mmCIF file of C-alpha atoms in Angstrom:
data_model
loop_
_atom_site.group_PDB
_atom_site.id
_atom_site.type_symbol
_atom_site.label_atom_id
_atom_site.label_comp_id
_atom_site.label_asym_id
_atom_site.label_seq_id
_atom_site.Cartn_x
_atom_site.Cartn_y
_atom_site.Cartn_z
ATOM 1 C CA MET A 1 0.000 0.000 0.000
ATOM 2 C CA ASN A 2 1.181 3.485 -0.886
ATOM 3 C CA VAL A 3 0.050 6.803 0.639
ATOM 4 C CA ARG A 4 0.486 9.835 -1.570
ATOM 5 C CA SER A 5 -0.894 13.291 -2.272
ATOM 6 C CA PHE A 6 -4.191 13.635 -4.111
ATOM 7 C CA GLN A 7 -3.940 13.890 -7.897
ATOM 8 C CA LEU A 8 -6.634 15.225 -10.202
ATOM 9 C CA SER A 9 -7.173 11.749 -11.674
ATOM 10 C CA ASP A 10 -8.195 10.604 -8.163
ATOM 11 C CA TYR A 11 -11.303 12.791 -8.095
ATOM 12 C CA ARG A 12 -13.851 10.255 -9.381
ATOM 13 C CA PRO A 13 -12.566 7.275 -7.349
ATOM 14 C CA ILE A 14 -12.426 9.475 -4.222
ATOM 15 C CA THR A 15 -15.974 10.762 -4.673
ATOM 16 C CA ALA A 16 -17.167 7.177 -5.219
ATOM 17 C CA LEU A 17 -15.359 6.063 -2.050
ATOM 18 C CA LEU A 18 -16.854 8.907 -0.011
ATOM 19 C CA GLU A 19 -20.312 8.207 -1.395
ATOM 20 C CA ASP A 20 -19.933 4.566 -0.403
ATOM 21 C CA VAL A 21 -18.609 5.184 3.114
ATOM 22 C CA LEU A 22 -20.316 8.373 4.326
ATOM 23 C CA THR A 23 -23.916 9.219 5.103
ATOM 24 C CA GLU A 24 -25.609 11.569 2.658
ATOM 25 C CA ASP A 25 -25.353 14.565 5.002
ATOM 26 C CA CYS A 26 -21.718 13.825 5.812
ATOM 27 C CA TYR A 27 -20.947 13.344 2.120
ATOM 28 C CA GLU A 28 -22.318 16.797 1.256
ATOM 29 C CA GLN A 29 -20.291 18.478 4.015
ATOM 30 C CA THR A 30 -17.175 16.523 3.127
ATOM 31 C CA MET A 31 -17.385 17.334 -0.578
ATOM 32 C CA GLU A 32 -17.587 21.063 0.228
ATOM 33 C CA ALA A 33 -14.567 20.778 2.525
ATOM 34 C CA PHE A 34 -12.735 18.576 0.016
ATOM 35 C CA ALA A 35 -13.146 21.127 -2.781
ATOM 36 C CA ARG A 36 -12.144 23.994 -0.520
ATOM 37 C CA GLN A 37 -9.063 22.187 0.787
ATOM 38 C CA LEU A 38 -7.979 21.298 -2.748
ATOM 39 C CA SER A 39 -8.135 24.982 -3.655
ATOM 40 C CA TRP A 40 -6.118 25.941 -0.572
ATOM 41 C CA ASP A 41 -3.547 23.170 -0.271
ATOM 42 C CA SER A 42 -3.955 19.845 -2.035
ATOM 43 C CA ASP A 43 -0.880 18.397 -0.273
ATOM 44 C CA LEU A 44 -3.051 17.945 2.818
ATOM 45 C CA VAL A 45 -5.407 15.592 0.969
ATOM 46 C CA LEU A 46 -3.845 12.138 0.953
ATOM 47 C CA VAL A 47 -4.935 8.910 -0.669
ATOM 48 C CA ALA A 48 -4.060 5.294 0.066
ATOM 49 C CA VAL A 49 -3.533 3.172 -3.026
ATOM 50 C CA GLU A 50 -3.336 -0.598 -3.135
ATOM 51 C CA HIS A 51 -2.837 -2.443 -6.428
ATOM 52 C CA SER A 52 -3.652 0.801 -8.326
ATOM 53 C CA GLU A 53 -7.015 1.108 -6.513
ATOM 54 C CA ILE A 54 -7.787 3.964 -4.127
ATOM 55 C CA VAL A 55 -8.765 2.313 -0.845
ATOM 56 C CA GLY A 56 -8.713 5.280 1.518
ATOM 57 C CA MET A 57 -8.299 9.017 1.893
ATOM 58 C CA ILE A 58 -7.825 11.669 4.536
ATOM 59 C CA ILE A 59 -8.466 15.410 4.423
ATOM 60 C CA GLY A 60 -6.405 17.675 6.637
ATOM 61 C CA THR A 61 -6.143 21.405 6.992
ATOM 62 C CA ILE A 62 -4.007 23.938 8.809
ATOM 63 C CA ASP A 63 -5.521 26.967 10.521
ATOM 64 C CA ASN A 64 -3.680 29.378 12.815
ATOM 65 C CA ASN A 65 -0.671 27.039 12.886
ATOM 66 C CA LYS A 66 -2.809 24.125 14.085
ATOM 67 C CA GLY A 67 -3.199 20.981 12.005
ATOM 68 C CA TYR A 68 -6.605 19.328 11.853
ATOM 69 C CA TYR A 69 -7.524 15.833 10.745
ATOM 70 C CA TYR A 70 -10.870 16.638 9.149
ATOM 71 C CA ARG A 71 -12.243 13.488 7.521
ATOM 72 C CA ILE A 72 -10.927 9.989 6.942
ATOM 73 C CA ALA A 73 -12.551 7.277 4.847
ATOM 74 C CA VAL A 74 -11.438 3.731 4.092
ATOM 75 C CA SER A 75 -13.208 1.342 1.744
ATOM 76 C CA PRO A 76 -15.271 -1.184 3.727
ATOM 77 C CA LEU A 77 -13.411 -4.041 2.032
ATOM 78 C CA HIS A 78 -10.083 -2.673 3.267
ATOM 79 C CA GLN A 79 -10.917 -1.597 6.815
ATOM 80 C CA ARG A 80 -9.015 -2.984 9.803
ATOM 81 C CA LYS A 81 -5.849 -3.451 7.736
ATOM 82 C CA GLY A 82 -3.884 -0.448 9.003
ATOM 83 C CA ILE A 83 -4.832 1.862 6.131
ATOM 84 C CA GLY A 84 -6.453 4.454 8.397
ATOM 85 C CA LYS A 85 -3.395 4.492 10.660
ATOM 86 C CA ALA A 86 -1.083 4.870 7.656
ATOM 87 C CA LEU A 87 -3.132 7.837 6.420
ATOM 88 C CA VAL A 88 -3.094 9.506 9.847
ATOM 89 C CA GLN A 89 0.670 8.964 10.185
ATOM 90 C CA ALA A 90 1.372 10.343 6.707
ATOM 91 C CA LEU A 91 -0.715 13.456 7.368
ATOM 92 C CA ARG A 92 0.979 13.899 10.752
ATOM 93 C CA GLN A 93 4.331 13.969 8.928
ATOM 94 C CA ARG A 94 3.017 16.713 6.652
ATOM 95 C CA PHE A 95 1.870 18.691 9.681
ATOM 96 C CA GLU A 96 5.260 18.233 11.370
ATOM 97 C CA GLN A 97 7.111 19.333 8.214
ATOM 98 C CA ARG A 98 5.082 22.536 8.354
ATOM 99 C CA HIS A 99 5.848 23.047 12.039
ATOM 100 C CA VAL A 100 2.254 23.160 13.258
ATOM 101 C CA THR A 101 2.091 23.867 16.991
ATOM 102 C CA LYS A 102 -0.764 21.458 17.757
ATOM 103 C CA ILE A 103 -2.583 18.675 15.936
ATOM 104 C CA LEU A 104 -6.300 18.245 16.552
ATOM 105 C CA ILE A 105 -8.959 15.827 15.376
ATOM 106 C CA THR A 106 -12.162 17.400 14.141
ATOM 107 C CA ALA A 107 -14.763 15.564 16.185
ATOM 108 C CA ASP A 108 -18.130 16.298 14.658
ATOM 109 C CA GLU A 109 -21.168 14.057 14.713
ATOM 110 C CA HIS A 110 -19.867 12.245 11.626
ATOM 111 C CA ASN A 111 -16.401 11.480 13.009
ATOM 112 C CA GLU A 112 -17.524 9.876 16.274
ATOM 113 C CA PRO A 113 -17.161 6.293 14.912
ATOM 114 C CA VAL A 114 -13.498 6.838 13.984
ATOM 115 C CA LEU A 115 -12.359 8.514 17.210
ATOM 116 C CA PRO A 116 -11.184 5.139 18.627
ATOM 117 C CA LEU A 117 -8.717 4.961 15.713
ATOM 118 C CA TYR A 118 -7.103 8.199 16.849
ATOM 119 C CA GLU A 119 -7.186 7.068 20.484
ATOM 120 C CA SER A 120 -5.395 3.843 19.522
ATOM 121 C CA MET A 121 -2.652 6.039 18.042
ATOM 122 C CA GLY A 122 -2.116 7.952 21.276
ATOM 123 C CA TYR A 123 -4.444 10.898 20.832
ATOM 124 C CA ALA A 124 -6.472 11.836 23.907
ATOM 125 C CA ALA A 125 -9.850 13.493 24.435
ATOM 126 C CA ASN A 126 -8.186 16.923 24.696
ATOM 127 C CA ASP A 127 -6.928 16.466 21.102
ATOM 128 C CA PHE A 128 -10.491 16.321 19.798
ATOM 129 C CA PHE A 129 -11.764 19.610 18.409
ATOM 130 C CA ARG A 130 -15.501 19.363 18.909
ATOM 131 C CA ALA A 131 -16.798 21.486 16.089
ATOM 132 C CA PHE A 132 -20.225 21.226 14.631
ATOM 133 C CA GLN A 133 -19.463 23.687 11.893
ATOM 134 C CA LYS A 134 -18.289 22.964 8.395
ATOM 135 C CA LEU A 135 -14.589 23.144 7.543
ATOM 136 C CA ALA A 136 -15.319 26.148 5.363
ATOM 137 C CA ILE A 137 -16.438 28.103 8.426
ATOM 138 C CA VAL A 138 -13.805 26.779 10.808
ATOM 139 C CA THR A 139 -10.842 27.699 8.616
ATOM 140 C CA GLY A 140 -12.405 30.472 6.525
#
């Protein structure tokens, strides 16, 4: 498995993955944030590729020198194989390269099911940024 930056050719497979994994409401919010983050800094959108198939993705953002894990999605057929952890670790490296002062996990109603993933990687409750606003508002 390879984790790399988003490329334009990834757009359709990523939207299909998000549509498959996310609820309709979460999908709409995520697509807005996805488009906005691509226009700001596409290096903070990472994809996991296995055998030339996109099996996961993570969207991050930086605001006021803080890095945020915004949304993570892994194909149901590839969950529990370490892909989510690899995505989080790769994005953390990007944050560290940019010298962010703190890394937070956006903990909205849609991210609640994946919070144990972050906890298993050493993040604690005080690392969760409980925002019920869209990324566009949070980092505007």
